[in-house]
CSV table of C-alpha atoms and ligand atoms in Angstrom, one decimal:
chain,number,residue,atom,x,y,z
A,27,UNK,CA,100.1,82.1,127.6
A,28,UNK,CA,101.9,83.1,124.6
A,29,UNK,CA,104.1,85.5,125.7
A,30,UNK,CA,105.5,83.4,128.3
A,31,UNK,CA,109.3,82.7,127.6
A,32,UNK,CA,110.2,79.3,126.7
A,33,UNK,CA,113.8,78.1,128.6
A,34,UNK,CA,115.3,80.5,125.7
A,35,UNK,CA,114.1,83.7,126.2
A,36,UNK,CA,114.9,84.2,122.4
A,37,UNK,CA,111.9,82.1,121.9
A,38,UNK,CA,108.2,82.5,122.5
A,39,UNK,CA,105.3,79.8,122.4
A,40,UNK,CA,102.8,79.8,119.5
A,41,UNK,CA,99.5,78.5,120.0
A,42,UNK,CA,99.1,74.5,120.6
A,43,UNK,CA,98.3,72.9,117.1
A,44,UNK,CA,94.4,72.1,117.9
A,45,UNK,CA,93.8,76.4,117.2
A,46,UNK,CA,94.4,75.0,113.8
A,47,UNK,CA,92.4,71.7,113.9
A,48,UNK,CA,89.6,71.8,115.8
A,49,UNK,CA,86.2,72.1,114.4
A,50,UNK,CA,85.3,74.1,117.8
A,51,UNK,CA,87.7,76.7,117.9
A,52,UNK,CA,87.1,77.6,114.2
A,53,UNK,CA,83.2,78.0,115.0
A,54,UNK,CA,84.1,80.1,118.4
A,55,UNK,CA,86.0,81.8,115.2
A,56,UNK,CA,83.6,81.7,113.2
A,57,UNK,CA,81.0,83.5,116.2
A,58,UNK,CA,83.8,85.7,118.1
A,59,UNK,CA,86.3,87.1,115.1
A,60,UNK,CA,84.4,86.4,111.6
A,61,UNK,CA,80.4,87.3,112.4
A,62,UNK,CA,81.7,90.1,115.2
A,63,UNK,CA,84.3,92.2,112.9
A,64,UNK,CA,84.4,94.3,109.4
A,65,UNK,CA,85.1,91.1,106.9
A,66,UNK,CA,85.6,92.7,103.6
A,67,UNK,CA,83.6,90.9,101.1
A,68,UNK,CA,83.6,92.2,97.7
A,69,UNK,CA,85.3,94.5,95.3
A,70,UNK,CA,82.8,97.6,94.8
A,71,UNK,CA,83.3,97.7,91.0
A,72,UNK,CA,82.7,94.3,90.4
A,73,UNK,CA,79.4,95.0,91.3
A,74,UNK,CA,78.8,97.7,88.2
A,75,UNK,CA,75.0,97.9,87.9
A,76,UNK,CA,71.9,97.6,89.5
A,77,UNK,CA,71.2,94.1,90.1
A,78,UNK,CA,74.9,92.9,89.9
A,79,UNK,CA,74.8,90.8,93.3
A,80,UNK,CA,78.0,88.5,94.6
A,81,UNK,CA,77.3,86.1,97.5
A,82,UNK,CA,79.9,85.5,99.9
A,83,UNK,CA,80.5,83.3,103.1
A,84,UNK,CA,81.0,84.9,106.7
A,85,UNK,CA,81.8,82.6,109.3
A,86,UNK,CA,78.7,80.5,109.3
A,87,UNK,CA,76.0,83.1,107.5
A,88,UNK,CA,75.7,83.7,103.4
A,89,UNK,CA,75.4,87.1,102.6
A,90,UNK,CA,74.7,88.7,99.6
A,91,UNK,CA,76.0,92.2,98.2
A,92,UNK,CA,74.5,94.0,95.4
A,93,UNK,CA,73.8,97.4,94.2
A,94,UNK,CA,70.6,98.9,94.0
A,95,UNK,CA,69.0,101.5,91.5
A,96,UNK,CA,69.5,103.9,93.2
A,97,UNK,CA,73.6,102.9,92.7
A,98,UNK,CA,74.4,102.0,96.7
A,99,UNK,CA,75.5,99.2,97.8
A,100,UNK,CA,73.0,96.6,100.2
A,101,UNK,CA,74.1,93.7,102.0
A,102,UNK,CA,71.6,91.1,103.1
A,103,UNK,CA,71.4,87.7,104.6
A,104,UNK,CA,71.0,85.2,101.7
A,105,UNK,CA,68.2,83.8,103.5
A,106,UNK,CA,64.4,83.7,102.5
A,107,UNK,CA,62.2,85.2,105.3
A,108,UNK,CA,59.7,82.8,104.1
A,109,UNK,CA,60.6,79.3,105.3
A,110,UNK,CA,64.1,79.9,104.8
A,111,UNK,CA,65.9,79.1,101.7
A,112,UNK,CA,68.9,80.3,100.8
A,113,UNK,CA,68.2,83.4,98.2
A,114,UNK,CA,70.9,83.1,95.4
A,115,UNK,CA,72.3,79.7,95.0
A,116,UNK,CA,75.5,81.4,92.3
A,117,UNK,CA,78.4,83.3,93.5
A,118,UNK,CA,78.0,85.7,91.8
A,119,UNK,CA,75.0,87.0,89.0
A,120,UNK,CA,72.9,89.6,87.6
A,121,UNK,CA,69.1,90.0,88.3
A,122,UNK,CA,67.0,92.6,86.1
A,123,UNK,CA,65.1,94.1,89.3
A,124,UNK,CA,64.6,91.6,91.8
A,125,UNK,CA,65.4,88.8,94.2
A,126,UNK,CA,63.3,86.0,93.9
A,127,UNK,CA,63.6,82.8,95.8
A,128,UNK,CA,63.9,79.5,93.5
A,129,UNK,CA,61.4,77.6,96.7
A,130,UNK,CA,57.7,79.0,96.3
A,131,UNK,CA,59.1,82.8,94.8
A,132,UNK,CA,58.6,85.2,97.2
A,133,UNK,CA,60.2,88.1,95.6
A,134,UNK,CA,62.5,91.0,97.2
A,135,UNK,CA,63.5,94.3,95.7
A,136,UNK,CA,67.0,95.0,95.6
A,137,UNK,CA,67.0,97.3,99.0
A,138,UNK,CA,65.4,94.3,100.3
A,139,UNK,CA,61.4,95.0,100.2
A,140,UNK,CA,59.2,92.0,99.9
A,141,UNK,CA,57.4,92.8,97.1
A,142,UNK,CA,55.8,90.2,96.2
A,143,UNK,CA,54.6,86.7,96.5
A,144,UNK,CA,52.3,83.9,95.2
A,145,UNK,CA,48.6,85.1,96.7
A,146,UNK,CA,49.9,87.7,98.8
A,147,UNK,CA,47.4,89.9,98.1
A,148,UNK,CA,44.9,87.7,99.6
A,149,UNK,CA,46.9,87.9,102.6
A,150,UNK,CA,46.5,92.0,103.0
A,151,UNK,CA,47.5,91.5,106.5
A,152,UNK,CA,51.2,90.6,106.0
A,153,UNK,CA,53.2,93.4,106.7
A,154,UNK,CA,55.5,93.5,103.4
A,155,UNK,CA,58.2,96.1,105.6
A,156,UNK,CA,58.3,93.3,108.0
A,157,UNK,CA,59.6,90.3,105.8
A,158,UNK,CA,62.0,91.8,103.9
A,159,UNK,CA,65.8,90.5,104.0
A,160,UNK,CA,67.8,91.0,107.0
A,161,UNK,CA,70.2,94.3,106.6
A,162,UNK,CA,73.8,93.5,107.4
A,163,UNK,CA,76.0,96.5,107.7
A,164,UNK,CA,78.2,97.6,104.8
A,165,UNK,CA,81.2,100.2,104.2
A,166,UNK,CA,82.9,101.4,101.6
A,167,UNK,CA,87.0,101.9,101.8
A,168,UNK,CA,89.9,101.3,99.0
A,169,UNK,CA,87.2,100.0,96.9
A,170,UNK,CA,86.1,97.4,98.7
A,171,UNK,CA,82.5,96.8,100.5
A,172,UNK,CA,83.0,95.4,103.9
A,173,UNK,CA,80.4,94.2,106.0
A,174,UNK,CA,79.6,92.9,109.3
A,175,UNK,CA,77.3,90.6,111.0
A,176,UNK,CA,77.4,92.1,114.4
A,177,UNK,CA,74.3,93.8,115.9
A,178,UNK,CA,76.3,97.0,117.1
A,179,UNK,CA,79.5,97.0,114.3
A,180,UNK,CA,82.5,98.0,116.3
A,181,UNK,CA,84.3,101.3,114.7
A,182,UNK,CA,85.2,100.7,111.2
A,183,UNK,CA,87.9,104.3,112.1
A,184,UNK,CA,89.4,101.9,115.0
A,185,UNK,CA,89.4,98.4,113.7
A,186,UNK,CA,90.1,98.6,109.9
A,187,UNK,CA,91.3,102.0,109.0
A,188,UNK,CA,93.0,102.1,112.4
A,189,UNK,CA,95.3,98.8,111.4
A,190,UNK,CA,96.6,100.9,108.2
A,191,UNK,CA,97.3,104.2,110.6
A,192,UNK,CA,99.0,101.8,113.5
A,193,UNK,CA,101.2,100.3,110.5
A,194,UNK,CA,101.9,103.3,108.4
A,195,UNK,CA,102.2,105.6,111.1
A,196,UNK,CA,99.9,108.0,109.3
A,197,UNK,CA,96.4,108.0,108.0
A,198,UNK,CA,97.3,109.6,105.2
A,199,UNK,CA,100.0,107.3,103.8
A,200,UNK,CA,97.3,104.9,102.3
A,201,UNK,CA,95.1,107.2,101.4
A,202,UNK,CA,98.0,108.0,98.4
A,203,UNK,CA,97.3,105.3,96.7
A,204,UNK,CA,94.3,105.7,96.3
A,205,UNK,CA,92.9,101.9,96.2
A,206,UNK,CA,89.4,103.3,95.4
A,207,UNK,CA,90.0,104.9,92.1
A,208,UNK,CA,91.9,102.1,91.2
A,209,UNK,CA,91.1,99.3,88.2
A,210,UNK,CA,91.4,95.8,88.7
A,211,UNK,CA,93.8,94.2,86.2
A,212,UNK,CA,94.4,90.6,87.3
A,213,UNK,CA,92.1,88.5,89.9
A,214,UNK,CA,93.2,85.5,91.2
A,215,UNK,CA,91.2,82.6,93.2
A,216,UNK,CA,94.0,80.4,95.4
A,217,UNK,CA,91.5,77.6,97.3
A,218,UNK,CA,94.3,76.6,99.9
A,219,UNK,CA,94.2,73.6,102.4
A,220,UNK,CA,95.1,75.7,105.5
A,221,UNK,CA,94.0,77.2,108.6
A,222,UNK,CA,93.5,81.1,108.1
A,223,UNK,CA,96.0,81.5,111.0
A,224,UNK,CA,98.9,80.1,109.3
A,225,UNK,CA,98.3,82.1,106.3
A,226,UNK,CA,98.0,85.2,108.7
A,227,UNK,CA,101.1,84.1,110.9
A,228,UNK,CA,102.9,83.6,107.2
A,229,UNK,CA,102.0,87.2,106.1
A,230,UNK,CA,103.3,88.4,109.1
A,231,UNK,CA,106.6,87.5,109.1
A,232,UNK,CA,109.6,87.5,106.5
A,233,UNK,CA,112.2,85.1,108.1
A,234,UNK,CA,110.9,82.6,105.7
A,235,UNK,CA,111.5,84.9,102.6
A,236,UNK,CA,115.2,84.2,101.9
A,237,UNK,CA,114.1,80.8,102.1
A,238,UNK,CA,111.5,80.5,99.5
A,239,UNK,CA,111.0,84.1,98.0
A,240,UNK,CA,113.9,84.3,95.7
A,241,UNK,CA,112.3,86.7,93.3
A,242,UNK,CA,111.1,88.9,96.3
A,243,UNK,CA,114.3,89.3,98.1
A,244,UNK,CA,115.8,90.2,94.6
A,245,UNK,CA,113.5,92.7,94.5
A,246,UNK,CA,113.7,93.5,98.1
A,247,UNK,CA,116.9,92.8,99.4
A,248,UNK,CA,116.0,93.7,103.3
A,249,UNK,CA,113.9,90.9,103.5
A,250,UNK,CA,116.7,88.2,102.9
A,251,UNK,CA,117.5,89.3,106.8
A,252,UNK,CA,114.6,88.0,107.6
A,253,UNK,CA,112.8,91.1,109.1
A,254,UNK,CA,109.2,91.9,108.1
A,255,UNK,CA,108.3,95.4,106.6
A,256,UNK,CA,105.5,95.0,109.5
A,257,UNK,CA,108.1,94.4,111.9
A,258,UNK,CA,108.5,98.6,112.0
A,259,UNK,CA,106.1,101.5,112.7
A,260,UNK,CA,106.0,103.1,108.8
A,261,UNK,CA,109.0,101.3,107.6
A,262,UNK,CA,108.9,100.4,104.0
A,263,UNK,CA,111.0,97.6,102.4
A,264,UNK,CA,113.5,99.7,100.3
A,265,UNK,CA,113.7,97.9,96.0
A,266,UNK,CA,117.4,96.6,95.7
A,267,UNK,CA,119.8,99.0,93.8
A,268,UNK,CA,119.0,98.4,90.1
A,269,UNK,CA,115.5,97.2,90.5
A,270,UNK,CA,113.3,99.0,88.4
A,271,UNK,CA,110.1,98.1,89.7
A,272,UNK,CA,108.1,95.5,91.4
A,273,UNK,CA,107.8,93.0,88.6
A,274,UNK,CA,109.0,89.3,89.0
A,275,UNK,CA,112.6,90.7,87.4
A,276,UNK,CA,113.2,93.7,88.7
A,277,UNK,CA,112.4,95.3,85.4
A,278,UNK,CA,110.2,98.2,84.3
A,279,UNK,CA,106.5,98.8,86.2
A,280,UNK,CA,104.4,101.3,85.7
A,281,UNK,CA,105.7,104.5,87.2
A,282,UNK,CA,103.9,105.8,89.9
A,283,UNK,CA,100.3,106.1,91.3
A,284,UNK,CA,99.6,110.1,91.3
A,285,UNK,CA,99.1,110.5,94.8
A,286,UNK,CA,102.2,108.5,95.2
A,287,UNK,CA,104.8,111.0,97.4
A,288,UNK,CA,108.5,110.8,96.2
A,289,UNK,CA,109.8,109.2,99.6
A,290,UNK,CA,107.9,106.0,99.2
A,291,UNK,CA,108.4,105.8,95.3
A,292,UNK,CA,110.7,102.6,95.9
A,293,UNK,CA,109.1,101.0,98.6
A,294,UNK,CA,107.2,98.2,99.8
A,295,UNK,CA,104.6,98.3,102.4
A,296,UNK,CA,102.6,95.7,103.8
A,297,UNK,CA,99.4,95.7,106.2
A,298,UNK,CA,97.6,93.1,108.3
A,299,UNK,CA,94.0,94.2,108.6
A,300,UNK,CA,92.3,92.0,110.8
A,301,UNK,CA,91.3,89.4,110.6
A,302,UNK,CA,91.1,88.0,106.8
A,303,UNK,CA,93.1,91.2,104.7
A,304,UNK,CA,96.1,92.1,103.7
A,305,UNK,CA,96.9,95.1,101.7
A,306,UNK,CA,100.7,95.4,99.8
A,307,UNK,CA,101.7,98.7,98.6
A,308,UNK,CA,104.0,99.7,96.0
A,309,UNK,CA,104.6,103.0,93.7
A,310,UNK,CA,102.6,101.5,91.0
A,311,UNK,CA,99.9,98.9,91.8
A,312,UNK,CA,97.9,97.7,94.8
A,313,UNK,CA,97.7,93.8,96.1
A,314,UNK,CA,94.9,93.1,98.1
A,315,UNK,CA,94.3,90.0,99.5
A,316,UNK,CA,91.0,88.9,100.7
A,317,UNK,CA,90.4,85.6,102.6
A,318,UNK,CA,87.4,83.4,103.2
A,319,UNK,CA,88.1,81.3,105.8
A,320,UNK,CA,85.6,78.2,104.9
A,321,UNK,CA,86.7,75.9,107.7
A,322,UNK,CA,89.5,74.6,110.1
A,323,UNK,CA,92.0,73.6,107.0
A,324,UNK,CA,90.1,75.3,104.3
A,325,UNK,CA,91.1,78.9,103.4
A,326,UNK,CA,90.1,80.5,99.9
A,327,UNK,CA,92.1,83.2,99.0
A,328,UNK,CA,91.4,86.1,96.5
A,329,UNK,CA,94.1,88.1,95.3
A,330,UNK,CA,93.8,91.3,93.5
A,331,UNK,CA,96.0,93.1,91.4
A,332,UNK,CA,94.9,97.2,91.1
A,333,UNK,CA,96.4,99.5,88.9
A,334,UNK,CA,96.0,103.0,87.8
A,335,UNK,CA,92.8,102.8,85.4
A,336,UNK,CA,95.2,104.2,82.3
A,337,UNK,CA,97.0,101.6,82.6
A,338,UNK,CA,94.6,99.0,82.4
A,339,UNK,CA,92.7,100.6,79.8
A,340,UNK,CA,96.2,100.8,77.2
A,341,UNK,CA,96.3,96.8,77.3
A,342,UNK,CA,100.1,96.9,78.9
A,343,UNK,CA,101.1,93.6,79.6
A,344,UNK,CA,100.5,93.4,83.6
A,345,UNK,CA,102.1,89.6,83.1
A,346,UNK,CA,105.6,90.4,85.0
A,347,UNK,CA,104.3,92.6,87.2
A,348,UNK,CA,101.3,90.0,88.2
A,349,UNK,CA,103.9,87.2,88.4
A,350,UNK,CA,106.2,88.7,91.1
A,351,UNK,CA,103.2,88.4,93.6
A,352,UNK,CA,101.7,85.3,91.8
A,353,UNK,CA,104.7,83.7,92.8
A,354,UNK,CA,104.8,85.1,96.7
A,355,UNK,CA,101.4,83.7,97.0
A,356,UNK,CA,102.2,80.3,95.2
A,357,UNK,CA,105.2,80.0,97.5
A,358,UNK,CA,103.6,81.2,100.8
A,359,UNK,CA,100.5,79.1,100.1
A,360,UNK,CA,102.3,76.0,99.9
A,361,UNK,CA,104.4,76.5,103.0
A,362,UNK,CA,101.2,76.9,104.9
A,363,UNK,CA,99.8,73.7,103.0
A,364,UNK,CA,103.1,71.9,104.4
A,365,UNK,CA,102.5,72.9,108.0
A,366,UNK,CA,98.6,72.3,108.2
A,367,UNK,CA,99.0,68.4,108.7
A,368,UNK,CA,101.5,69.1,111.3
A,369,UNK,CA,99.1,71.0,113.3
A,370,UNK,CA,97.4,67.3,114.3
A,371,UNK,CA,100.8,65.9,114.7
A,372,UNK,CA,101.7,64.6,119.0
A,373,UNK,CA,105.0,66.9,118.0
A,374,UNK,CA,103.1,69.7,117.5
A,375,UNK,CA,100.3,69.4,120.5
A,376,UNK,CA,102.3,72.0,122.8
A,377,UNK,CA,103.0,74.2,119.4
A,378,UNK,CA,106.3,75.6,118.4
A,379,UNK,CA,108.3,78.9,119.0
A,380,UNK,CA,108.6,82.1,117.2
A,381,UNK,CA,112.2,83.3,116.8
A,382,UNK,CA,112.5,87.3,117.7
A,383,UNK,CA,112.0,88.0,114.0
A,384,UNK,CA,108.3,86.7,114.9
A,385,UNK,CA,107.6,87.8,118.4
A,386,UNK,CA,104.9,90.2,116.6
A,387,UNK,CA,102.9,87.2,115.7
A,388,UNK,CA,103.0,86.8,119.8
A,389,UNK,CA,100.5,89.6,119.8
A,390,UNK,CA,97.9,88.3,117.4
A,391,UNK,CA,98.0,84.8,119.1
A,392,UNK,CA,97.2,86.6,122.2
A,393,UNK,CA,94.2,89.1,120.1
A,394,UNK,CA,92.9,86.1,119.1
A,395,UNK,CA,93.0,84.3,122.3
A,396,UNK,CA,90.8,87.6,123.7
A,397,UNK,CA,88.4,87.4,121.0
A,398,UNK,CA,87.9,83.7,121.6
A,399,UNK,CA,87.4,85.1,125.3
A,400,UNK,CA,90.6,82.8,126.9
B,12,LIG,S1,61.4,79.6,101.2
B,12,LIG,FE1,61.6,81.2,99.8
B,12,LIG,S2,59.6,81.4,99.0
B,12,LIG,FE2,59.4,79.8,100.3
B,13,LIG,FE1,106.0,84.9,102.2
């Protein structure tokens, strides 16, 4: 449906604003894209030592991360397999060895083992293997611990390292920057009051950036045209003669990551990983955006700024080169907040258009229409 031309051929349907509304779709969303792919969950280093643990929504299950003594990472369902409380009630924590539900305190080891519980020993029967927490998958890339609900995981090569290759061009290209060896010098929380498409559909495309990205298309002149760096097979947005780095004022960053080849030493490259990342290159720092999609018009976003650990360590002032992308966010996030009442709006019940700028976005409508099985 999407890609059927409108009377202008110049200009293709989006979806009908209920995709954005209705409590329905999001749970088919919830079931078909959120519980079925890789959803990356947590930043591997913010979990530092055994017992670190960081709970996190996934369409409509609680999981919790943490890292065992042994030094792995484990990814369970926060849900007691005795009569079914949730696990960890914080966000985030620390436990000395265990798990131990706040209900009657049946108690888990951090791979999961029940290891104990009030008179189980009088029960010799119960089959401690049996009730432990239920494994969710986990992998490791650029840092990050990525999970996923499904019973058979699709391939993590196809679905999330594949998106970088099919934008890049080359599965080496983001591989340079090496994401994983990478310190985190700024984190920030954006809790934004908008369907997880439109921020998606936002990212996607750039003929809103001369509009409301000032200090962007200073930085990167390009995308004052209106054309997306994802627009292009491997195409990076070139920095504007005279900029110095990506900082909110052209001025100074911080060189360049080691890995960091000559020929994309002034560029900008952005990738989509489906469905809730995106990751922004540049020569000296990493912007990874993770998003927890919490309901039809609910969207928390994290944001994180990476940078080489040097850096970090010598207490530079990360403040203009934060700022640049602070802003981006601020901007885009309060565009999507504008259009999120529309979506219930009579005008908007057949949707909109995408100009040819946008026809990509075309394609995820229609992925997402596949996943939701229409
Ligand atoms: S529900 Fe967890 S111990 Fe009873
Ligand atoms: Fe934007």
């Amino acid at each position: 449906m999407t890609t059927i031309p409108l009377s202008s051929p110049s200009l293709l349907a989006t979806l009908p604003g209920r995709y954005y509304t209705d409590p329905e779709i999001f749970r088919q969303e919830q079931r078909h894209v959120f519980e079925s792919m890789w959803f990356c969950a947590v930043r591997s280093a913010d979990l530092d030592r055994p017992g670190a643990f960081r709970t996190v929504q996934v369409g409509r299950e609680n999981v919790i991360i943490t890292r065992t003594r042994a030094g792995g990472l484990r990814a369970f369902l926060n849900i007691c397999r005795h009569r079914g409380a949730r696990l960890c009630l914080e966000e985030s924590g620390q436990v000395r060895r265990n798990l131990r539900c706040p209900y009657h305190a049946w108690t888990y080891d951090l791979d999961g083992r029940l290891v104990a519980a009030p008179n189980l020993t009088k029960m010799p029967d119960v089959d401690r293997a049996a009730y432990g927490l239920v494994r969710v998958a986990l992998r490791e890339w650029l840092g990050y611990a990525w999970v996923c609900l499904a019973d058979t995981p699709p391939s993590f090569e196809e679905t999330v390292r594949g998106a970088a290759v099919e934008r890049l061009g080359d599965p080496a290209a983001i591989e340079h920057y090496g994401a994983e060896n990478l310190t985190l010098g700024r984190r920030v929380g954006y809790d934004v009051r908008a369907n997880w498409k439109l921020i998606v559909e936002n990212f996607m495309e750039c003929y809103h950036c001369a509009t409301i990205h000032p200090e962007l298309t200073d930085v990167l002149p390009e995308f004052a045209r209106g054309y997306a760096a994802q627009y292009y097979v491997g195409h990076g947005a070139e920095f504007g003669e005279g900029v110095k780095g990506f900082t909110v004022d052209g001025s100074e960053g911080f060189g360049r990551l080691p890995e960091v080849p000559e020929g994309q030493d002034r560029r900008y490259y952005a990738i989509t990983v489906k469905p809730t990342v995106f990751v922004n290159l540049v020569p000296d720092h990493v912007i990874l955006h993770r998003m927890f999609p919490l309901a039809e018009d609910r969207t928390v976003v994290e944001c994180d700024w990476l940078y080489a650990p040097d850096v970090v360590a010598s207490g530079a002032d990360l403040s203009r080169s934060v700022e640049l992308f602070h802003r981006v966010n601020t901007q885009d996030f309060a565009a999507c907040e504008r259009t999120q009442p529309a979506m219930s709006s009579r005008a908007y019940r057949a949707g909109g258009v995408l100009v040819p700028a946008e026809h990509h976005i075309g394609v995820f409508h229609e992925w997402l229409l596949e996943r939701l099985g229409e």
